[in-house]
Structure formats: structure tokens, C-alpha cells
Amino acid sequence: MSTTTTPNPSGAGAPGRSREKAPAGEKVADWADGRLGIYSLAKANMRKIFPDHWSFMLGEICLYSFLIIILTGVYLTLFFHPSMNEIEYHGSYVPLQGQLMSEAFASTMDISFDVRGGLLIRQIHHWAAIVFLAGMFVHMMRVFFTGAFRKPREINWLFGFLLFVLGMFTGFTGYSLPDDLLSGTGVRFTQGAILATPVVGTYISMFLFGGEFPGGDFVSRFYSIHILLLPGIMLGLVVGHLILVFYHKHTQFAGPGKTNKNVVGMPLLPVYMAKAGGFFFLVFGFIAMLAAVASINPIWVLGPYRPDQVSTGAQPDWYMGFAEGLIRAMPGWEINAWGHTLVLGVFIPLMLFGLFLGIIAMYPFIESWVTGDKREHHILDRPRNAPTRTAFGVAWVTAYMIMLIGGGNDIVATHFHLSINSVTWFVRIGFFVGPVIAFVVTKRICLGLQRRDKDKVLHGRESGIIKRLPHGEFVEVHEPLSQEALHTLTAHDQYQPAEIGPTVDENGVERKVKRPQKLRAKLSEAYFGEDNQIPKPTAEEYKEITSGHGHH
């Protein structure tokens, strides 16, 4: 038996309506669907469910500020001249009249004083870059502390990490373009750090600057890197990041009805898109307000860059402060051998900076190896329920903030009337002591919060009502928790530390244990040993307490 199909005379639009009578928009949509399959694509993805939690907006802040950077950057490229040719300034800013400067600096001055809205766009562009990196920093901390980087999102963690690192270098190349005294000082600092790299440092410096510093090409080369290479890579990473978020589905916090196999929330269209659109304009408005009231990088005050001058109080943007702090805090050690000088005072901080970044990038794989957990995770941890991981995160943030102080040790010293040597020694000692103290304190706080959660599950919430029992004892009445609260407080996993097992079999033959196995067992014990997590209350304990035999 065979079947035949008859074409619908009314076309691909609504039944009973001829193509001629269909609205123009519907005709365009039908035409596009016939070639791109938009209807099926939209049906599959536009109703995607997203959970609703304030911390998820941190990623949106990063995305929106990135879009603002691109929009304002396109406008600025129309007026900026990336050239180091020396000219005499005859623009609107009178104090610099007749000064010799590069075309890059002069065009930036023109943008600031002669292009309509130019200064505001410059300020928005710079502030958006700072907000983007600050949002990335906090967003990555949210992902880290809640365990959102676990399988299957390790690749997405790497995408986010690369976006943060590339954003740092994009910001550095961007604020170097005006060729003012502040950015020139930063470029000179960077060139010195590059030269401290053994073997290849000289070649990298020659490649970047086209000869001896400052050369005549570094602005044009930084310009190409800033507007083409790095943004192109970042745009690809952003698209890949969003695709993986769609593919893996969004993580969510524990709660009733929430499992690793579903997502409880709102559909992408129309609810989430409406909220996201409004939030974009809020972010844009906030950055525009910052740009309008808080001037940043006033190049007309600093003047054009000259190699024989150094800007007093020159500081990098905050995201480069960690690297600069490491170099400022490091003693000026050098090794002279075989006619070569190895500047350890710069080389060791650069290696430490790379080591820190490498550990951050590989942490999801390190934790997966330590725990031996190969399951998919779509439910987020509460930071208190992963005390060792949380303590590591706080220790790293502490080290970052101490090095940030080191990166501005001269400013801290002058503003607080301190000795710069005292500030430097505080940073040196604090870099080793501060993270350890932060680790221990954070871990104890997390364990204390776990104990409080356990007591709350077993005994209920304190009501503040005091009751006198018949035999004269005074007790506080506890209110039982709701089923939703009980579920949230007991939904986390309880890991068991990995064990090596017996090293001797039943025949008395000793089994050789490899060093990686021993290391993994020790790390696993440090993560999930007896003193590293509080056992969850059992159903038997809860029944005994609520039955009245063990309460109060």
C-alpha cells in the first residue's frame, strides 16, 4: 500500500490562508525556515529552562560588559591612529599646545576633546573592561566554591579561565595604546619582565617592539593584537562557552524536585529573555554612570610618554596587580654565570604567576582525580559542605589581595604614612602566612556551619520562646523545619576518602603501592577525612529526636 502527499495550496503559513494574504514577516520567516530550519531550531532551544538565582547573573554581567566593550571599541577605532610618528600638538587642550607627541597620543586627545561623545565612550570602554574582568573573577569564584566545574563542565571551566587570562592581556594592550606616560611606564615594566626570561626573552622583545625599546612599531602591533587577535579568540570562546551551557543545561542549587536529571526554572522565551534584556540595560547604565562621574586614565594630565620620565605613582589596572606585586615583593636576586645574567628577582615571580594560573586551570581535573568521582553533577554544592575546597579558594583570594597591596606598595605607603620597606615586608611575610591562616579559619567556619545545619535538622529552628517544664526546667521551644528546608540541608553528598587497601594479600605477598596512589590517598584523606566533614544526620537520629526521646 502506498501513500501520496498533496502540496498545501496555502503554503507554509497558517492553514486556510494563502501565501499572498500572509503578512510580510511570515513570508520572510517561511523563506528562512525552508533554508535554515529556524522553526525546529527555535522549538528545541527557545523554551530551554534556566534556574533563577541571583548568583547566576554574574555570568550575565561578564557577557554584557563584553558586548559593551565591542560596541564602544568599534566607535573608537574610527578615530584612533595607531602610529608612533612624532607630530606637534595643536588641538583643543591648551596646556599641551606645541608639545611633541606620537600620533597615537594626539588622536586620543582628539577623541577626548574634539570628537562628539568621544571622552564618554573612552571612559565607558575602559570601565567596561574593568567590570568585565571583575565580573569574570567573581563568576569564577562562584563556579569554584559551588563545584560547578565538575563533570561534564571541565571544558567550560577552561573556556572561562582562558577568557579571564586573555581579558587581562587584552586590557593591557588596550591601555597601552594611547602612548601616555602612565601606559608607557607599564609597557617599559613589561619589556623588562620579558627580557628577564632566559634564552627567548630578547627575541620576544625584539618581535614586539621592532627593535630596542620603545621602537617605532609597538603601538601598531599592540593595536592589531588588541582589536583583532585577542577579541577574535575571546569571541569564539564566549560562543563556545554559551553553547556548552545550553548543551549541558544550567546548574542549580539543591531543592525539592531538583535532581541531576532536570532543571527547575523559567523558559528562555519569553520570561528569561525579557529579564536578561532589562538586565543588559541596567549593566550598560551602571557602567555609563561610572564613566560619567569617575574619570579614569586622564592622559591629558599625564602627558605623552618619554623614556626618560617615569610617572609618579604609576599603577596597573587591578587585574595586573597580582603579577606586579610578586615582582615588587621579590628581592632583587641575580645569578651571573658563563657571561649571562639570570634576573631571579623577575624570573621567579613570573614562574610563580604561571604556576598559579596553571593550578587554577587544572583544578577540576585535580579534584576529580583526588575524589575519584566520575559522575555528572548538575546540583551545586553549598560552599560549607566542601570545606577543603572552600578553604583553598579563600586562601587563593587572600594571596591575590596581599599581592595586590604589593603591586601598589608605594601608594599604600604614601597614603597611610608608612615606610615602603614595612609595606614590602608585610607583603613578603603575608604571602606565605596569610593564605595558611585563611585556609585554617575558613575550614573551621565551614565545619561549624555544618554542625549548625545538623543541629537545625535534628532539633529545628530556635524560636526564642522559653517554656517551663512541670519539673521546673526551662527550655527553648524549637520550631520544626519545613520539608523543603530539610531537603536542602541534607541533599549534599558524603564522600568517603580513597583508601590504598591491604598491602599484603592472603598469601602473605606484599603488593607494591605506587607513589601516585599514596599521594591520592593522602589528599583524599585531607579532603574527606574524619576531621574534614561533619556526618549528615541519619533518618534514625531524626526519628529519635522528633519522637520526644532525645529532644531538649
Short mmCIF file of N, CA and C in Angstrom, two decimals, residues 318-429:
data_model
loop_
_atom_site.label_atom_id
_atom_site.label_comp_id
_atom_site.label_asym_id
_atom_site.label_seq_id
_atom_site.Cartn_x
_atom_site.Cartn_y
_atom_site.Cartn_z
N TRP A 318 43.74 46.79 38.20
CA TRP A 318 43.76 45.87 39.34
C TRP A 318 44.09 44.43 38.94
N TYR A 319 43.68 44.02 37.75
CA TYR A 319 43.85 42.61 37.37
C TYR A 319 45.29 42.26 37.07
N MET A 320 46.17 43.28 36.85
CA MET A 320 47.59 43.02 36.68
C MET A 320 48.37 43.26 37.98
N GLY A 321 47.66 43.65 39.03
CA GLY A 321 48.33 43.96 40.29
C GLY A 321 48.98 42.76 40.95
N PHE A 322 48.40 41.56 40.73
CA PHE A 322 48.96 40.35 41.33
C PHE A 322 50.36 40.09 40.80
N ALA A 323 50.52 40.16 39.46
CA ALA A 323 51.82 39.91 38.85
C ALA A 323 52.83 40.97 39.26
N GLU A 324 52.41 42.23 39.27
CA GLU A 324 53.33 43.30 39.66
C GLU A 324 53.69 43.19 41.13
N GLY A 325 52.74 42.79 41.96
CA GLY A 325 53.02 42.63 43.38
C GLY A 325 54.06 41.56 43.63
N LEU A 326 54.00 40.46 42.88
CA LEU A 326 55.01 39.42 43.03
C LEU A 326 56.40 39.96 42.72
N ILE A 327 56.50 40.76 41.67
CA ILE A 327 57.81 41.28 41.28
C ILE A 327 58.30 42.33 42.27
N ARG A 328 57.41 43.19 42.77
CA ARG A 328 57.84 44.22 43.72
C ARG A 328 58.25 43.61 45.05
N ALA A 329 57.59 42.53 45.45
CA ALA A 329 57.91 41.92 46.75
C ALA A 329 59.15 41.04 46.70
N MET A 330 59.52 40.58 45.53
CA MET A 330 60.66 39.68 45.39
C MET A 330 61.97 40.44 45.56
N PRO A 331 62.90 39.90 46.36
CA PRO A 331 64.22 40.55 46.46
C PRO A 331 64.92 40.57 45.10
N GLY A 332 65.79 41.52 44.90
CA GLY A 332 66.47 41.68 43.62
C GLY A 332 67.64 40.74 43.45
N TRP A 333 67.37 39.45 43.43
CA TRP A 333 68.43 38.45 43.30
C TRP A 333 68.85 38.30 41.84
N GLU A 334 70.14 38.04 41.63
CA GLU A 334 70.66 37.79 40.29
C GLU A 334 71.71 36.69 40.35
N ILE A 335 71.85 35.97 39.24
CA ILE A 335 72.90 34.96 39.10
C ILE A 335 73.69 35.28 37.85
N ASN A 336 75.00 35.39 37.98
CA ASN A 336 75.88 35.65 36.85
C ASN A 336 76.71 34.40 36.59
N ALA A 337 76.55 33.81 35.41
CA ALA A 337 77.28 32.59 35.07
C ALA A 337 77.51 32.53 33.57
N TRP A 338 78.75 32.15 33.18
CA TRP A 338 79.11 31.97 31.77
C TRP A 338 78.78 33.21 30.93
N GLY A 339 78.97 34.36 31.52
CA GLY A 339 78.76 35.59 30.78
C GLY A 339 77.31 36.00 30.63
N HIS A 340 76.39 35.33 31.33
CA HIS A 340 74.96 35.65 31.25
C HIS A 340 74.44 35.98 32.65
N THR A 341 73.44 36.83 32.69
CA THR A 341 72.81 37.22 33.95
C THR A 341 71.38 36.71 33.98
N LEU A 342 71.06 35.94 35.01
CA LEU A 342 69.68 35.48 35.22
C LEU A 342 69.08 36.30 36.35
N VAL A 343 68.08 37.12 36.02
CA VAL A 343 67.47 38.02 37.00
C VAL A 343 66.37 37.26 37.74
N LEU A 344 66.75 36.64 38.85
CA LEU A 344 65.78 35.84 39.62
C LEU A 344 64.69 36.71 40.23
N GLY A 345 65.02 37.98 40.50
CA GLY A 345 64.03 38.87 41.09
C GLY A 345 62.83 39.11 40.21
N VAL A 346 62.95 38.83 38.91
CA VAL A 346 61.83 38.94 37.98
C VAL A 346 61.40 37.57 37.47
N PHE A 347 62.37 36.70 37.22
CA PHE A 347 62.07 35.40 36.63
C PHE A 347 61.25 34.52 37.57
N ILE A 348 61.61 34.48 38.86
CA ILE A 348 60.87 33.64 39.81
C ILE A 348 59.42 34.11 39.97
N PRO A 349 59.14 35.43 40.13
CA PRO A 349 57.72 35.85 40.17
C PRO A 349 56.94 35.48 38.91
N LEU A 350 57.56 35.58 37.74
CA LEU A 350 56.86 35.18 36.52
C LEU A 350 56.52 33.70 36.54
N MET A 351 57.44 32.88 37.02
CA MET A 351 57.17 31.44 37.11
C MET A 351 56.07 31.15 38.14
N LEU A 352 56.10 31.89 39.26
CA LEU A 352 55.04 31.71 40.27
C LEU A 352 53.69 32.10 39.70
N PHE A 353 53.67 33.20 38.96
CA PHE A 353 52.42 33.66 38.35
C PHE A 353 51.88 32.60 37.39
N GLY A 354 52.75 32.04 36.54
CA GLY A 354 52.33 30.98 35.64
C GLY A 354 51.89 29.73 36.36
N LEU A 355 52.58 29.40 37.48
CA LEU A 355 52.20 28.22 38.27
C LEU A 355 50.82 28.40 38.88
N PHE A 356 50.54 29.59 39.43
CA PHE A 356 49.22 29.87 40.00
C PHE A 356 48.14 29.70 38.94
N LEU A 357 48.37 30.28 37.76
CA LEU A 357 47.38 30.18 36.70
C LEU A 357 47.19 28.73 36.26
N GLY A 358 48.29 27.97 36.18
CA GLY A 358 48.18 26.57 35.76
C GLY A 358 47.39 25.74 36.74
N ILE A 359 47.58 25.96 38.04
CA ILE A 359 46.82 25.22 39.06
C ILE A 359 45.34 25.55 38.97
N ILE A 360 45.03 26.84 38.77
CA ILE A 360 43.63 27.24 38.64
C ILE A 360 42.99 26.56 37.42
N ALA A 361 43.71 26.53 36.30
CA ALA A 361 43.16 25.93 35.09
C ALA A 361 42.92 24.43 35.26
N MET A 362 43.83 23.74 35.95
CA MET A 362 43.75 22.28 36.04
C MET A 362 43.01 21.79 37.28
N TYR A 363 42.50 22.71 38.12
CA TYR A 363 41.90 22.26 39.38
C TYR A 363 40.75 21.27 39.19
N PRO A 364 39.83 21.45 38.23
CA PRO A 364 38.75 20.45 38.08
C PRO A 364 39.27 19.03 37.88
N PHE A 365 40.36 18.90 37.15
CA PHE A 365 40.93 17.58 36.90
C PHE A 365 41.66 17.06 38.13
N ILE A 366 42.28 17.98 38.89
CA ILE A 366 42.96 17.58 40.13
C ILE A 366 41.94 17.05 41.14
N GLU A 367 40.84 17.79 41.33
CA GLU A 367 39.84 17.35 42.31
C GLU A 367 39.17 16.05 41.87
N SER A 368 38.92 15.91 40.58
CA SER A 368 38.32 14.67 40.08
C SER A 368 39.22 13.48 40.35
N TRP A 369 40.54 13.68 40.21
CA TRP A 369 41.48 12.59 40.48
C TRP A 369 41.53 12.27 41.97
N VAL A 370 41.51 13.31 42.81
CA VAL A 370 41.57 13.09 44.26
C VAL A 370 40.33 12.36 44.75
N THR A 371 39.16 12.80 44.32
CA THR A 371 37.91 12.20 44.80
C THR A 371 37.57 10.89 44.10
N GLY A 372 38.09 10.70 42.89
CA GLY A 372 37.70 9.53 42.11
C GLY A 372 36.26 9.58 41.65
N ASP A 373 35.67 10.77 41.67
CA ASP A 373 34.26 10.95 41.31
C ASP A 373 34.15 11.19 39.81
N LYS A 374 33.56 10.26 39.08
CA LYS A 374 33.40 10.38 37.63
C LYS A 374 31.94 10.61 37.23
N ARG A 375 31.08 10.89 38.20
CA ARG A 375 29.67 11.09 37.90
C ARG A 375 29.43 12.49 37.34
N GLU A 376 28.29 12.67 36.67
CA GLU A 376 27.87 14.00 36.24
C GLU A 376 27.23 14.74 37.41
N HIS A 377 27.52 16.03 37.49
CA HIS A 377 26.97 16.85 38.58
C HIS A 377 26.27 18.06 37.99
N HIS A 378 24.97 18.17 38.29
CA HIS A 378 24.20 19.33 37.87
C HIS A 378 23.62 20.06 39.07
N ILE A 379 23.79 19.49 40.28
CA ILE A 379 23.35 20.13 41.51
C ILE A 379 24.57 20.75 42.18
N LEU A 380 24.47 22.01 42.54
CA LEU A 380 25.60 22.74 43.11
C LEU A 380 25.78 22.41 44.59
N ASP A 381 27.04 22.50 45.03
CA ASP A 381 27.35 22.37 46.45
C ASP A 381 27.15 23.69 47.16
N ARG A 382 26.76 23.61 48.42
CA ARG A 382 26.89 24.78 49.28
C ARG A 382 28.35 24.83 49.73
N PRO A 383 29.00 25.98 49.66
CA PRO A 383 30.44 26.05 49.98
C PRO A 383 30.79 25.42 51.32
N ARG A 384 29.91 25.52 52.31
CA ARG A 384 30.22 24.95 53.63
C ARG A 384 30.32 23.43 53.60
N ASN A 385 29.66 22.80 52.62
CA ASN A 385 29.69 21.34 52.54
C ASN A 385 30.92 20.80 51.81
N ALA A 386 31.77 21.69 51.30
CA ALA A 386 33.06 21.30 50.72
C ALA A 386 34.13 22.15 51.38
N PRO A 387 34.39 21.93 52.67
CA PRO A 387 35.24 22.86 53.44
C PRO A 387 36.66 22.98 52.91
N THR A 388 37.25 21.87 52.45
CA THR A 388 38.64 21.95 51.97
C THR A 388 38.72 22.75 50.69
N ARG A 389 37.81 22.50 49.76
CA ARG A 389 37.79 23.27 48.51
C ARG A 389 37.55 24.76 48.80
N THR A 390 36.59 25.05 49.65
CA THR A 390 36.29 26.44 50.00
C THR A 390 37.50 27.11 50.65
N ALA A 391 38.19 26.37 51.53
CA ALA A 391 39.37 26.92 52.19
C ALA A 391 40.47 27.22 51.18
N PHE A 392 40.65 26.34 50.20
CA PHE A 392 41.64 26.59 49.15
C PHE A 392 41.28 27.87 48.38
N GLY A 393 40.01 28.02 48.05
CA GLY A 393 39.59 29.21 47.31
C GLY A 393 39.83 30.49 48.08
N VAL A 394 39.48 30.50 49.36
CA VAL A 394 39.68 31.70 50.19
C VAL A 394 41.18 31.97 50.35
N ALA A 395 41.98 30.92 50.48
CA ALA A 395 43.43 31.10 50.61
C ALA A 395 44.00 31.74 49.34
N TRP A 396 43.51 31.31 48.18
CA TRP A 396 44.00 31.89 46.93
C TRP A 396 43.58 33.36 46.81
N VAL A 397 42.34 33.66 47.16
CA VAL A 397 41.88 35.06 47.11
C VAL A 397 42.69 35.91 48.07
N THR A 398 43.04 35.35 49.24
CA THR A 398 43.86 36.08 50.21
C THR A 398 45.23 36.39 49.63
N ALA A 399 45.86 35.39 48.99
CA ALA A 399 47.16 35.62 48.35
C ALA A 399 47.06 36.68 47.27
N TYR A 400 45.97 36.64 46.51
CA TYR A 400 45.77 37.63 45.44
C TYR A 400 45.68 39.04 46.02
N MET A 401 44.89 39.19 47.08
CA MET A 401 44.70 40.51 47.67
C MET A 401 45.98 41.04 48.32
N ILE A 402 46.76 40.15 48.92
CA ILE A 402 48.03 40.59 49.52
C ILE A 402 48.98 41.06 48.43
N MET A 403 49.03 40.33 47.31
CA MET A 403 49.90 40.75 46.21
C MET A 403 49.38 42.02 45.54
N LEU A 404 48.08 42.24 45.61
CA LEU A 404 47.52 43.48 45.09
C LEU A 404 48.04 44.67 45.90
N ILE A 405 48.16 44.48 47.22
CA ILE A 405 48.77 45.50 48.07
C ILE A 405 50.23 45.69 47.69
N GLY A 406 50.92 44.58 47.39
CA GLY A 406 52.31 44.66 46.97
C GLY A 406 52.47 45.41 45.67
N GLY A 407 51.52 45.25 44.75
CA GLY A 407 51.59 45.94 43.47
C GLY A 407 51.42 47.45 43.61
N GLY A 408 50.85 47.90 44.73
CA GLY A 408 50.69 49.33 44.99
C GLY A 408 51.36 49.74 46.28
N ASN A 409 52.50 49.11 46.59
CA ASN A 409 53.14 49.37 47.89
C ASN A 409 53.53 50.83 48.07
N ASP A 410 53.89 51.52 46.99
CA ASP A 410 54.25 52.93 47.13
C ASP A 410 53.03 53.78 47.44
N ILE A 411 51.90 53.47 46.79
CA ILE A 411 50.66 54.22 47.06
C ILE A 411 50.18 53.97 48.49
N VAL A 412 50.23 52.71 48.94
CA VAL A 412 49.83 52.38 50.30
C VAL A 412 50.72 53.11 51.30
N ALA A 413 52.00 53.14 51.01
CA ALA A 413 52.94 53.78 51.94
C ALA A 413 52.70 55.28 52.04
N THR A 414 52.49 55.95 50.91
CA THR A 414 52.31 57.41 50.94
C THR A 414 50.96 57.80 51.52
N HIS A 415 49.89 57.04 51.20
CA HIS A 415 48.56 57.40 51.67
C HIS A 415 48.37 57.12 53.15
N PHE A 416 49.03 56.10 53.67
CA PHE A 416 48.85 55.75 55.09
C PHE A 416 50.08 56.12 55.92
N HIS A 417 50.99 56.90 55.32
CA HIS A 417 52.16 57.41 56.03
C HIS A 417 52.97 56.28 56.67
N LEU A 418 53.27 55.28 55.85
CA LEU A 418 54.04 54.12 56.30
C LEU A 418 55.36 54.07 55.54
N SER A 419 56.26 53.29 56.07
CA SER A 419 57.51 53.04 55.37
C SER A 419 57.26 52.04 54.23
N ILE A 420 57.79 52.34 53.05
CA ILE A 420 57.58 51.43 51.93
C ILE A 420 58.26 50.08 52.19
N ASN A 421 59.37 50.11 52.97
CA ASN A 421 60.02 48.85 53.34
C ASN A 421 59.13 48.02 54.25
N SER A 422 58.41 48.68 55.17
CA SER A 422 57.50 47.96 56.06
C SER A 422 56.36 47.32 55.27
N VAL A 423 55.83 48.06 54.31
CA VAL A 423 54.75 47.52 53.48
C VAL A 423 55.26 46.33 52.66
N THR A 424 56.46 46.44 52.11
CA THR A 424 57.02 45.35 51.31
C THR A 424 57.25 44.11 52.16
N TRP A 425 57.78 44.28 53.36
CA TRP A 425 58.00 43.12 54.22
C TRP A 425 56.68 42.51 54.70
N PHE A 426 55.67 43.36 54.92
CA PHE A 426 54.35 42.82 55.25
C PHE A 426 53.84 41.93 54.12
N VAL A 427 54.04 42.37 52.88
CA VAL A 427 53.59 41.59 51.73
C VAL A 427 54.37 40.29 51.62
N ARG A 428 55.69 40.37 51.81
CA ARG A 428 56.52 39.17 51.72
C ARG A 428 56.12 38.11 52.74
N ILE A 429 55.93 38.55 53.98
CA ILE A 429 55.54 37.60 55.04
C ILE A 429 54.09 37.16 54.85
#
